[in-house]
mmCIF file of C-alpha atoms in Angstrom:
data_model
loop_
_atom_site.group_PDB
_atom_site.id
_atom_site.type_symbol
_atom_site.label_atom_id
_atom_site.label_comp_id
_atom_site.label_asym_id
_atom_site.label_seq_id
_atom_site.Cartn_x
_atom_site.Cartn_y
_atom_site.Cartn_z
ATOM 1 C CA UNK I 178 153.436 -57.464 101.739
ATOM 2 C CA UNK I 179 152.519 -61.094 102.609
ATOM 3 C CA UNK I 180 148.949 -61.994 102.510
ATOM 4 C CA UNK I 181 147.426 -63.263 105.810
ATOM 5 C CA UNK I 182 143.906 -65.133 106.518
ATOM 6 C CA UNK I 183 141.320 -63.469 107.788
ATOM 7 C CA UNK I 184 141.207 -65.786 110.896
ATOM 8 C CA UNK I 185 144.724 -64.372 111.740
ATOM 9 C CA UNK I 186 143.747 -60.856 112.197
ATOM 10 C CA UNK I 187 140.606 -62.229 114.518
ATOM 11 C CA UNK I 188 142.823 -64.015 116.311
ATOM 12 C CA UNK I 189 143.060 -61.760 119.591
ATOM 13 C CA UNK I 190 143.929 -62.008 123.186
ATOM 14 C CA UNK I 191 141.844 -59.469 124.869
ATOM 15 C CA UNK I 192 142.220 -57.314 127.379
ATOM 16 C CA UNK I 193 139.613 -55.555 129.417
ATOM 17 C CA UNK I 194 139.549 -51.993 131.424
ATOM 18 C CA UNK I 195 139.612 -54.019 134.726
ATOM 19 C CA UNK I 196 142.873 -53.267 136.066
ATOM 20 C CA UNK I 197 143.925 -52.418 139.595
ATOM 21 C CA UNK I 198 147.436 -52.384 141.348
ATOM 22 C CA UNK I 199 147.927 -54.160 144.610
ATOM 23 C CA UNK I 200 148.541 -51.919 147.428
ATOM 24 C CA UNK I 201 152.310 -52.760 147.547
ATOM 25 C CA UNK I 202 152.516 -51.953 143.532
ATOM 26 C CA UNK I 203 153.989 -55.411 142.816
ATOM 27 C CA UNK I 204 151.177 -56.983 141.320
ATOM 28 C CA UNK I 205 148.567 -55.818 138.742
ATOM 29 C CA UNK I 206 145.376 -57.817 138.753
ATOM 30 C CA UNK I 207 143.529 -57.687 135.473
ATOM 31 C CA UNK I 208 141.145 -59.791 133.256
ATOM 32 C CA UNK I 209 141.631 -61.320 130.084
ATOM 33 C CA UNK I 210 140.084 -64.017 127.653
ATOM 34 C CA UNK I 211 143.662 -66.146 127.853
ATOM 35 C CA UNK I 212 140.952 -69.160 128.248
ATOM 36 C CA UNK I 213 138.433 -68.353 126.209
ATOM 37 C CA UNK I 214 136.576 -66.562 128.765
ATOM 38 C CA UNK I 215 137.610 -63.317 130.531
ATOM 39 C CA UNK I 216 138.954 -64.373 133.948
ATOM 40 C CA UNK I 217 140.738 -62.531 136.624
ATOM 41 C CA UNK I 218 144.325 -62.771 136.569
ATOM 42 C CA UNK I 219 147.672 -61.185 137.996
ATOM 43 C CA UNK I 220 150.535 -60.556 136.558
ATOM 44 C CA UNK I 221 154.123 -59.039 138.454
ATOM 45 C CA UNK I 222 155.253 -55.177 137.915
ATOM 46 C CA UNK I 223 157.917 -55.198 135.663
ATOM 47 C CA UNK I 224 156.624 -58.351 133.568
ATOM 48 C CA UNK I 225 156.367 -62.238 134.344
ATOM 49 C CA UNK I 226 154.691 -64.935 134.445
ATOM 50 C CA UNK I 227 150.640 -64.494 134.597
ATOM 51 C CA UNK I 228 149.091 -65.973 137.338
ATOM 52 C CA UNK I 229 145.265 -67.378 136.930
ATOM 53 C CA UNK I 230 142.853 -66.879 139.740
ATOM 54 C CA UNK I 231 139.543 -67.788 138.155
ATOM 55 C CA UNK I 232 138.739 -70.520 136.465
ATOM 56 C CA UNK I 233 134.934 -69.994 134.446
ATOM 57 C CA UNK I 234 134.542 -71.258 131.478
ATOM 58 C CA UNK I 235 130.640 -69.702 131.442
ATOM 59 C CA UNK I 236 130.857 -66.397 134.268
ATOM 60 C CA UNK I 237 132.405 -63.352 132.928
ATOM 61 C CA UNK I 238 134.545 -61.397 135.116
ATOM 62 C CA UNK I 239 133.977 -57.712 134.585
ATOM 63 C CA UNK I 240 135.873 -55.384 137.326
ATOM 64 C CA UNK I 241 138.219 -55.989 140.220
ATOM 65 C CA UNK I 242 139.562 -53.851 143.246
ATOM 66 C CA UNK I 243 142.199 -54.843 145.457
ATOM 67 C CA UNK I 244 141.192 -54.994 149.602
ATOM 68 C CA UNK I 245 143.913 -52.675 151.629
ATOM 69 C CA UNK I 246 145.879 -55.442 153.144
ATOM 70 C CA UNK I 247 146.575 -56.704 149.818
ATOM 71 C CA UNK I 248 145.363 -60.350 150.582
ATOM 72 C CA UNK I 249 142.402 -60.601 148.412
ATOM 73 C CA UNK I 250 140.700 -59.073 145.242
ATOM 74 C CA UNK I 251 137.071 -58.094 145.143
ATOM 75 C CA UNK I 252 135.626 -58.587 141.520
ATOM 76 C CA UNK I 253 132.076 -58.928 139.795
ATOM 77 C CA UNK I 254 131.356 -61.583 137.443
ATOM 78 C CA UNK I 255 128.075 -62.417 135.261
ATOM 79 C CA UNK I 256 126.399 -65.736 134.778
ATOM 80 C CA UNK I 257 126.333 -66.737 130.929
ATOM 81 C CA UNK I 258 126.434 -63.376 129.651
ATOM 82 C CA UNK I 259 123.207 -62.341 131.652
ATOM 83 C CA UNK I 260 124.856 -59.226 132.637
ATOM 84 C CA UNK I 261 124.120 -59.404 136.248
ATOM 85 C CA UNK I 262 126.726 -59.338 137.808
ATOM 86 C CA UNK I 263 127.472 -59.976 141.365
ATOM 87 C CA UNK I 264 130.325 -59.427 143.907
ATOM 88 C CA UNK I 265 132.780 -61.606 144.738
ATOM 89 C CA UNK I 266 135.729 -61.879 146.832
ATOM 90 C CA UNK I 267 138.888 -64.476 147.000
ATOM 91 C CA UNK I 268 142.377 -64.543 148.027
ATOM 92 C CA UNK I 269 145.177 -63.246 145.586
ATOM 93 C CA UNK I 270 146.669 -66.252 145.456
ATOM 94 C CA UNK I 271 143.861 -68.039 144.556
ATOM 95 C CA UNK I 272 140.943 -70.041 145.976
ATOM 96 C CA UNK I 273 137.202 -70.363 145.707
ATOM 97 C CA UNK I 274 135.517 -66.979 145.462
ATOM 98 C CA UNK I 275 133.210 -65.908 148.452
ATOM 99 C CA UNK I 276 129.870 -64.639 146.834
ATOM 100 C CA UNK I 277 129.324 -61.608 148.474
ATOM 101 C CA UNK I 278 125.880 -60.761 147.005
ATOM 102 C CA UNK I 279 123.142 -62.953 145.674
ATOM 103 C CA UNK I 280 120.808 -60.918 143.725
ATOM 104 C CA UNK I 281 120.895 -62.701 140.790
ATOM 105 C CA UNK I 282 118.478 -60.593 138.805
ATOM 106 C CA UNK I 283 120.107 -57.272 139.511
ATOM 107 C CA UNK I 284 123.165 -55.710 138.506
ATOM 108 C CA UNK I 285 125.789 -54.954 140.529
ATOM 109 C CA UNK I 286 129.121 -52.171 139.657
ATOM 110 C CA UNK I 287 132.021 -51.435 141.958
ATOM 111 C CA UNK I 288 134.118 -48.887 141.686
ATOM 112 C CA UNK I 289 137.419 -48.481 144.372
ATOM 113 C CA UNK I 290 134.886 -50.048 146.726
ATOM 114 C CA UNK I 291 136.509 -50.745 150.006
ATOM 115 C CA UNK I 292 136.995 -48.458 153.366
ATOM 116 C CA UNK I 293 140.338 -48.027 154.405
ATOM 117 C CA UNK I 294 140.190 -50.613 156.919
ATOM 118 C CA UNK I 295 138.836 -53.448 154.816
ATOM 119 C CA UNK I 296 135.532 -53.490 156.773
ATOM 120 C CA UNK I 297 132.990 -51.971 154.337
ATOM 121 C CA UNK I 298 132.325 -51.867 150.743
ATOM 122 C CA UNK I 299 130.125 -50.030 148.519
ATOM 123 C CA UNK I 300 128.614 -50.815 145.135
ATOM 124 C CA UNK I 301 126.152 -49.985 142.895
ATOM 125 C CA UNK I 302 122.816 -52.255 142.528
ATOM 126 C CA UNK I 303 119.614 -52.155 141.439
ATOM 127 C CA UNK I 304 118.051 -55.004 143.450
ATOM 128 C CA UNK I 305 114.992 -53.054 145.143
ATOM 129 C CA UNK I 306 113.969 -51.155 142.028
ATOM 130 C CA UNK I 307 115.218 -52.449 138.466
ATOM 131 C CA UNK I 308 115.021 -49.280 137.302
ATOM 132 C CA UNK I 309 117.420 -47.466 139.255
ATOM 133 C CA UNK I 310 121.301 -48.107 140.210
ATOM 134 C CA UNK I 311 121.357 -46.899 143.843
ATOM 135 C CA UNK I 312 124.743 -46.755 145.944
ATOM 136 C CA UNK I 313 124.792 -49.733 148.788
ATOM 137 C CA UNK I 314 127.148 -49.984 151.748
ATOM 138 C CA UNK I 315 127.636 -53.469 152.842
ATOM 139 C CA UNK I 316 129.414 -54.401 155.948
ATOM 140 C CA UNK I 317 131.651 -57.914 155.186
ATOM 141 C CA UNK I 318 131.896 -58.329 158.794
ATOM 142 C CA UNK I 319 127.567 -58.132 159.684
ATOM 143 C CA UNK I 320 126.248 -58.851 156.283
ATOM 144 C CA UNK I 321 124.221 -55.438 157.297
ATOM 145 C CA UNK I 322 123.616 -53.161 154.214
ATOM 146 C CA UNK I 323 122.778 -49.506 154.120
ATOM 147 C CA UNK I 324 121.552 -47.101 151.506
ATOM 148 C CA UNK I 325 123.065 -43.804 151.929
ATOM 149 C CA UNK I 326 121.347 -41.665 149.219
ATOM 150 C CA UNK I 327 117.588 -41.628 148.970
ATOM 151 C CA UNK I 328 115.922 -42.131 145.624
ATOM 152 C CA UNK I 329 113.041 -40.397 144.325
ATOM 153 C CA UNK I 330 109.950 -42.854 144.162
ATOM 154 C CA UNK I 331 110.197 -43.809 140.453
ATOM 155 C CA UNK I 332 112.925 -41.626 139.530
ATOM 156 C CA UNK I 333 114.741 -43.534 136.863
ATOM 157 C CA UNK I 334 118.760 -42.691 137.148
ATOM 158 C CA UNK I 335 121.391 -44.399 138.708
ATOM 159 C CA UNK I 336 124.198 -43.225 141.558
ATOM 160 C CA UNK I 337 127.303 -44.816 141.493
ATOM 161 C CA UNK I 338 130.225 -44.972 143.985
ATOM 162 C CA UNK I 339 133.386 -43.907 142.997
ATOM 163 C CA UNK I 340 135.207 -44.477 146.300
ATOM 164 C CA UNK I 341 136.004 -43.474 149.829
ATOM 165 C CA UNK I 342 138.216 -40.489 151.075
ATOM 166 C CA UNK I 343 141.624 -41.370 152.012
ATOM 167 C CA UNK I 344 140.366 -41.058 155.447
ATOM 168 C CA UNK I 345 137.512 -43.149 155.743
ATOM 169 C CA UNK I 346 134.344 -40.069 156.140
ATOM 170 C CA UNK I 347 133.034 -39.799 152.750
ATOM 171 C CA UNK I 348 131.796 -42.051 149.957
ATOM 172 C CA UNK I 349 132.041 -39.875 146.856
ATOM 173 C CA UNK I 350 129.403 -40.897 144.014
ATOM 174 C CA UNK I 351 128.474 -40.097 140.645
ATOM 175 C CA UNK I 352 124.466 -39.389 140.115
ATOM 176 C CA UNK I 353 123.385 -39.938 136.574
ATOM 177 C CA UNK I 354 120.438 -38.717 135.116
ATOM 178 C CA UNK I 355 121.932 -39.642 131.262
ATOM 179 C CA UNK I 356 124.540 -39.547 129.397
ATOM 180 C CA UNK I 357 124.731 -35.874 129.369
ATOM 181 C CA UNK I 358 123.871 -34.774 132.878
ATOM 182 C CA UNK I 359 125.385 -35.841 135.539
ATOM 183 C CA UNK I 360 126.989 -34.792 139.083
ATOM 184 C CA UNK I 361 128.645 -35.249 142.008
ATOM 185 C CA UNK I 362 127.523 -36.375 145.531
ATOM 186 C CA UNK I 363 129.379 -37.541 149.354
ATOM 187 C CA UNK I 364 127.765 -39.396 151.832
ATOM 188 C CA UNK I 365 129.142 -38.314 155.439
ATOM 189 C CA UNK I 366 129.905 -41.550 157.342
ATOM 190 C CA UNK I 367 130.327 -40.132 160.534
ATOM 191 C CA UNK I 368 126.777 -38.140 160.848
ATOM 192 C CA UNK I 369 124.824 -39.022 157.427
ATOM 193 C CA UNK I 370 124.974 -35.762 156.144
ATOM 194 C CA UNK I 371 124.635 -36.304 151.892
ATOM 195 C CA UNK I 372 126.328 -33.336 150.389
ATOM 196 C CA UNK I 373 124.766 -32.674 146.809
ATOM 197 C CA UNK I 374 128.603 -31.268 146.126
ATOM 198 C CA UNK I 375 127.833 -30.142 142.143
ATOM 199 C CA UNK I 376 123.864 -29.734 142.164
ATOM 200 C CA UNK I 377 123.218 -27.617 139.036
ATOM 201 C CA UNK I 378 120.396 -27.041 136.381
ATOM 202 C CA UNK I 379 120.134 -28.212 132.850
ATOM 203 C CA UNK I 380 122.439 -30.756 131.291
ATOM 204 C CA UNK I 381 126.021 -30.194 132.703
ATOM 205 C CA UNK I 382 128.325 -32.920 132.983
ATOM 206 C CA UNK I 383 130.133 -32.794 136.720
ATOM 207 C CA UNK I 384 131.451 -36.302 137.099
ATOM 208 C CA UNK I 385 133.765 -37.213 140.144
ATOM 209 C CA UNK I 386 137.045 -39.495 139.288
ATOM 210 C CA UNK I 387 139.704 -39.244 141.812
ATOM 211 C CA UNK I 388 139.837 -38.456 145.556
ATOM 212 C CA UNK I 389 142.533 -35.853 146.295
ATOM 213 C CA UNK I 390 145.477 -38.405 149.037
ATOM 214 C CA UNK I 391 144.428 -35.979 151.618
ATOM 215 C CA UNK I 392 140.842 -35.819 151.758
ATOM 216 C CA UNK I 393 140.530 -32.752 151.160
ATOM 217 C CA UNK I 394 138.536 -32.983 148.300
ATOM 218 C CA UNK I 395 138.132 -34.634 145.015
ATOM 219 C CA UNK I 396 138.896 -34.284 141.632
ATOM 220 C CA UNK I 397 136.142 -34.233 138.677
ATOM 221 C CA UNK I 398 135.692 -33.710 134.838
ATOM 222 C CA UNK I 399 133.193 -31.180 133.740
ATOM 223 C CA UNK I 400 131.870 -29.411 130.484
ATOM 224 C CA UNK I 401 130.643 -26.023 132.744
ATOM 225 C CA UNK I 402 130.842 -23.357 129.762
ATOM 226 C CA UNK I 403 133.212 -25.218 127.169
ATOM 227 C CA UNK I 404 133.143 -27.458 124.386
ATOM 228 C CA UNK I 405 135.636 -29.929 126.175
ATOM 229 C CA UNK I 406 136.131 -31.915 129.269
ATOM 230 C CA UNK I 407 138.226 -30.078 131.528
ATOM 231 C CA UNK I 408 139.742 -31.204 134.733
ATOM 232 C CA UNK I 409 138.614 -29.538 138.230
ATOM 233 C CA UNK I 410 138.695 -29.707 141.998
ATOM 234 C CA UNK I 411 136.280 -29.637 144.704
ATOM 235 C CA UNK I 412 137.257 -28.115 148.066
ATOM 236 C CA UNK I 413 135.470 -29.818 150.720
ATOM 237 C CA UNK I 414 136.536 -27.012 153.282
ATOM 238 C CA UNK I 415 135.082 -24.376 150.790
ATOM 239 C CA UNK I 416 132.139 -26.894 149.458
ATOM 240 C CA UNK I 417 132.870 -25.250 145.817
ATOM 241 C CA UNK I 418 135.270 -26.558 142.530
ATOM 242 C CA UNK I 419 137.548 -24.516 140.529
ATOM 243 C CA UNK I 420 139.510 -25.455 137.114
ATOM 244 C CA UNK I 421 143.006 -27.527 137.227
ATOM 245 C CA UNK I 422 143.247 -27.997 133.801
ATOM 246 C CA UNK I 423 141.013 -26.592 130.759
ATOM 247 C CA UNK I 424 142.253 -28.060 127.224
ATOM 248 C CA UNK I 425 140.796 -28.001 123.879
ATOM 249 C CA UNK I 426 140.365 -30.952 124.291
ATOM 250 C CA UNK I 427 138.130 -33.729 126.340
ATOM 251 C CA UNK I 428 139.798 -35.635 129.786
ATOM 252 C CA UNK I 429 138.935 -39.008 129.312
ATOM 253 C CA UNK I 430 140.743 -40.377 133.036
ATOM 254 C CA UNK I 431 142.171 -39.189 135.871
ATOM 255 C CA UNK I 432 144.419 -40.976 138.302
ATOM 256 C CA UNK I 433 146.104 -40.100 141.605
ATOM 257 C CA UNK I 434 148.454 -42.226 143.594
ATOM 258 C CA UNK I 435 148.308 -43.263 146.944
ATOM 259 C CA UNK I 436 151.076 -41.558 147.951
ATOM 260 C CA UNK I 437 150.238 -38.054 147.166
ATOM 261 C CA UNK I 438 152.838 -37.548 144.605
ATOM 262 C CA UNK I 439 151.424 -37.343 141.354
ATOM 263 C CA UNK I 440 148.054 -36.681 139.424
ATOM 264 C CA UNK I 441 148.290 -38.185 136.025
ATOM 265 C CA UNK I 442 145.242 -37.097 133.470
ATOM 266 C CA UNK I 443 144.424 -38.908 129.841
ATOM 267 C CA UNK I 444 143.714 -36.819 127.208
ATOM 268 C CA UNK I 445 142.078 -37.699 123.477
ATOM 269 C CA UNK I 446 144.073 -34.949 121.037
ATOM 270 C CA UNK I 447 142.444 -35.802 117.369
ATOM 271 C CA UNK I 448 141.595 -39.172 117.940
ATOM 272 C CA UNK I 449 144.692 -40.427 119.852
ATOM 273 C CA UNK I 450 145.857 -40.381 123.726
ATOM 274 C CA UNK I 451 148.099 -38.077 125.488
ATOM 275 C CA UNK I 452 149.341 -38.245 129.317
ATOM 276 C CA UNK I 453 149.493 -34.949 131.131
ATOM 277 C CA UNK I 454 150.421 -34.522 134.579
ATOM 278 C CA UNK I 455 151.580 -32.545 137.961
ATOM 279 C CA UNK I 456 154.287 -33.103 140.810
ATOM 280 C CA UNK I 457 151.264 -32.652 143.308
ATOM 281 C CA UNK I 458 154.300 -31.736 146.213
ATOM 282 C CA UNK I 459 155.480 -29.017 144.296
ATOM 283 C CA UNK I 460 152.811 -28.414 142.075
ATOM 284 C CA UNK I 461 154.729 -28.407 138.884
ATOM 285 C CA UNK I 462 153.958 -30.163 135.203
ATOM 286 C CA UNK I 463 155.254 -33.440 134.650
ATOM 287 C CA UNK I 464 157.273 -34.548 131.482
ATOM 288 C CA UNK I 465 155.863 -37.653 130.530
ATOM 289 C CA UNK I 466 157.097 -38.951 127.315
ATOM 290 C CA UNK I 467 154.647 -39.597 124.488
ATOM 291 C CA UNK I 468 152.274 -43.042 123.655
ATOM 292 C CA UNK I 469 152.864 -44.122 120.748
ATOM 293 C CA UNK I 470 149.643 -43.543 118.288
ATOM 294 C CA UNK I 471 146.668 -45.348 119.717
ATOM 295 C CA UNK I 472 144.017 -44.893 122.334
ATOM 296 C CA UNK I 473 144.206 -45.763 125.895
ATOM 297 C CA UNK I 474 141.129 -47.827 127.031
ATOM 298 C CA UNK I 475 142.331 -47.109 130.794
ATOM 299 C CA UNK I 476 144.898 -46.854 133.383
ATOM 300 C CA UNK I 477 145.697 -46.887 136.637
ATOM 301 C CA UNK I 478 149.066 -45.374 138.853
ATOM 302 C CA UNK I 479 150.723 -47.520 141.133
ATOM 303 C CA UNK I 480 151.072 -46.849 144.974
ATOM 304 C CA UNK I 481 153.838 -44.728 144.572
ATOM 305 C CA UNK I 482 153.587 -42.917 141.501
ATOM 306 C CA UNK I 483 156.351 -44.536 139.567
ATOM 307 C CA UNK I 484 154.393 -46.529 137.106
ATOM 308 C CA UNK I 485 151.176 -46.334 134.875
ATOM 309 C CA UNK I 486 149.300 -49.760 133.499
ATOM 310 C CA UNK I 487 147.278 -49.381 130.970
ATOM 311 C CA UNK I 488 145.097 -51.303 128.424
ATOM 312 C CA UNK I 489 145.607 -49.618 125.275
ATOM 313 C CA UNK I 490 145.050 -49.763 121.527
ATOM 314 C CA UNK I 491 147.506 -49.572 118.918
ATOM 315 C CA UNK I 492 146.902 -49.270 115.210
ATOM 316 C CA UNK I 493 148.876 -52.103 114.223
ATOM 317 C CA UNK I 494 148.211 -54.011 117.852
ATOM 318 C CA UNK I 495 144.464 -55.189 119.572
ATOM 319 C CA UNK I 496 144.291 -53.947 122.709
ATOM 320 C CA UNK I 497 146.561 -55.257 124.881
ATOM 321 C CA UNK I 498 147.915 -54.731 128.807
ATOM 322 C CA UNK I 499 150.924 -52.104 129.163
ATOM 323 C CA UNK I 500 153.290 -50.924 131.778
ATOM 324 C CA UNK I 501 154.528 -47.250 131.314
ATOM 325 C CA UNK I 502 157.355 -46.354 133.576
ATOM 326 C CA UNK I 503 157.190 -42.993 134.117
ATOM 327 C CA UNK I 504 160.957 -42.209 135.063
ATOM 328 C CA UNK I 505 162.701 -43.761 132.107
ATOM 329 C CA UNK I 506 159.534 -43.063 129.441
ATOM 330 C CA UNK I 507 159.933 -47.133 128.733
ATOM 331 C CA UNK I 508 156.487 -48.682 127.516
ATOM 332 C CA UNK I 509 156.649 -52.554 128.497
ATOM 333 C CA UNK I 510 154.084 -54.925 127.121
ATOM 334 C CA UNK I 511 152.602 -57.434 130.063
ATOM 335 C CA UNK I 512 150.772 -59.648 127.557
ATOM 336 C CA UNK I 513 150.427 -60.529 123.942
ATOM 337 C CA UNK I 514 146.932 -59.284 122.375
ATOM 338 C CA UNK I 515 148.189 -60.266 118.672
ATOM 339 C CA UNK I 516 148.208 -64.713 118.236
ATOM 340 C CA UNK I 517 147.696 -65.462 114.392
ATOM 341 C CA UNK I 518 151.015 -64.735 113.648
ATOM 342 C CA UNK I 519 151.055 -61.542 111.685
ATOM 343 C CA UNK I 520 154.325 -59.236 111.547
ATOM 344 C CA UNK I 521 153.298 -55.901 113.020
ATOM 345 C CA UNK I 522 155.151 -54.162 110.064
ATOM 346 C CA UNK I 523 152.767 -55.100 107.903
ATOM 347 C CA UNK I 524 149.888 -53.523 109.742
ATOM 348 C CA UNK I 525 149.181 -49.710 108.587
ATOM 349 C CA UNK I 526 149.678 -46.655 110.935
ATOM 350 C CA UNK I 527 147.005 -43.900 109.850
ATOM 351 C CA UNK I 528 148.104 -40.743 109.041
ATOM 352 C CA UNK I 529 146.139 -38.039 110.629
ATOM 353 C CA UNK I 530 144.194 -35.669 107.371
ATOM 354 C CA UNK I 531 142.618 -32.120 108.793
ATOM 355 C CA UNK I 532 139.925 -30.682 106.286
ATOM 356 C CA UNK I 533 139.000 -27.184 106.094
ATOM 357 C CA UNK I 534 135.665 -25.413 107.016
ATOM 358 C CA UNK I 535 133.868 -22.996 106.089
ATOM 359 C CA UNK I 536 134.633 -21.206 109.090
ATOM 360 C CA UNK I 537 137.955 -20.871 109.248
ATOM 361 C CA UNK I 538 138.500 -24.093 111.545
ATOM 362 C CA UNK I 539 139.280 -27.668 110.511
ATOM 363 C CA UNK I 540 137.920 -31.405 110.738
ATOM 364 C CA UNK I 541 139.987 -34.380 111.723
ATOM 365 C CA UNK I 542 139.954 -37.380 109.958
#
């Protein structure tokens, strides 16, 4: 095997989670240190030519959301690594970026932040108390801002949106009170009626991921009574959740396209990612071919459930940006993670070693 430098294996393009489709599903918006510096860029369906739309050399950009007409990209970006990041929004072509807030000691997360209609957003910040994360609704068109979900006086936790029914009534939110108890709450627009949807006792993980395209509910990952992750659904109409999908293993993601058609779930199976899904019109499994070995960092479904992106990671590869087409199985790179020139063959693919116990079960390694 031929000997490489050690400055060709660090020499990586990477990728970040930050991906989002545009609401046609011709463009994937995504960030990447191309530059030096992890900017926003966009790069066609299918493959092509990236297109840059920032242009820091200090701000990192950190997660990005398309706006419904498809115009412009929301995104956060930090100042010099501070970590407090704020919101910003600028056309998809390009352009400077409107600063939408201007905390500059807080934090600020967004998750699919924007109402149907483009209007409103909501995002996570912790500019009134630094302790706590609290959801925000902020109106692009009055500047007004609103906090939907009350916080205990010096509660320390955090409650993050995860985005707005289909519809336009609910924001859907994750409350966090650590790592290992968490749950699920909506915030009616229409009345102000907060719905504490997966209140429970003790540590329980109920965390919210995916609105169902109806809005009649949502979907969420939960450990009630198992080792595992498993994958559920709350029924707004019956204002309770019931199991989808209960492997031996954890759900890491879950994604839903806008179209109704499909609901696409990661799983990690010893180490190493697996799609599972179900024809959500007829309610049947989908046969989605297998990853090759590696570990999916995340993905997203376009519009009309016909394609996955995905950053993933690859024994013999860094991380880099993927487009799965789910009706001919075909994985297509959209970027090039690997730059110092080494010949993939010569990179090792582990081979998975189970150990014995002394129970009659067995240890991946």
């Amino acid at each position: 095997m031929k000997k490489y430098r050690f400055e060709q294996y660090a020499a990586t393009r990477l990728y970040t989670g930050a991906i989002a489709y545009s609401p046609d599903g011709k463009t994937l918006a995504h960030v990447a240190n191309t530059t030096g510096q992890f900017n926003l860029w966009t790069v066609p369906s299918g493959g092509g030519m990236p297109y840059q739309l920032t242009a820091y050399a200090d701000n990192t950009v950190r997660a990005v959301t398309w706006h419904p007409d498809g115009k412009s990209i929301l995104f956060t970006a930090d100042q010099n690594g501070d970590e407090f990041h704020q919101v910003y929004l600028m056309g998809a072509r390009g352009g400077t970026p409107e600063q939408i807030t201007n905390a500059m000691q807080a934090q600020h997360y967004i998750g699919d932040a924007f109402t149907p209609d483009g209007k409103i957003i909501a995002y996570a910040a912790n500019e009134r108390e630094p302790q706590n994360m609290e959801t925000v609704i902020h109106n692009l068109e009055t500047g007004e801002k609103t906090y939907p979900f009350v916080m205990s006086p010096g509660g320390e936790y955090g409650i993050y949106p995860v985005g707005w029914s289909p519809d336009g009534r609910y924001l859907l939110a994750g409350k966090g009170y650590s790592n290992t108890n968490q749950h699920s709450i909506l915030y009616d627009l229409t009345n102000g009626e907060v719905i504490n949807a997966t209140e429970h006792e003790g540590e329980l993980m109920l965390v919210p991921v995916a609105w169902a395209p109806d809005s009649s509910g949502f979907y969420l990952v939960s450990n009630k009574g198992r080792e595992f992750l498993g994958l559920a659904f709350y029924s707004l109409a019956d204002r309770s959740w019931s199991w989808v999908e209960t492997p031996d293993w954890d759900v890491e993601n879950v994604v839903v396209s806008k179209n109704g058609r499909v609901l696409i779930w990661a799983v990690n199976e010893d180490g190493a990612s697996k799609f599972y899904g179900r024809d959500l019109t007829t309610g049947a499994a989908l046969t989605l071919p297998d990853l090759p070995l590696g570990v999916v960092d995340s993905f997203v479904v376009s519009p009309d459930g016909s394609k996955l992106a995905l950053v993933f990671a690859q024994p013999t590869e860094a991380t880099n940006l993927y487009e799965f087409d789910l009706t001919t199985g075909q994985l297509t790179a959209l970027g090039q993670s690997m730059i110092g020139g080494i010949d993939p063959a010569d990179m090792i693919v582990p081979e998975l070693v189970h150990y014995p116990t002394f129970d009659g079960r067995t240890i991946p390694t």
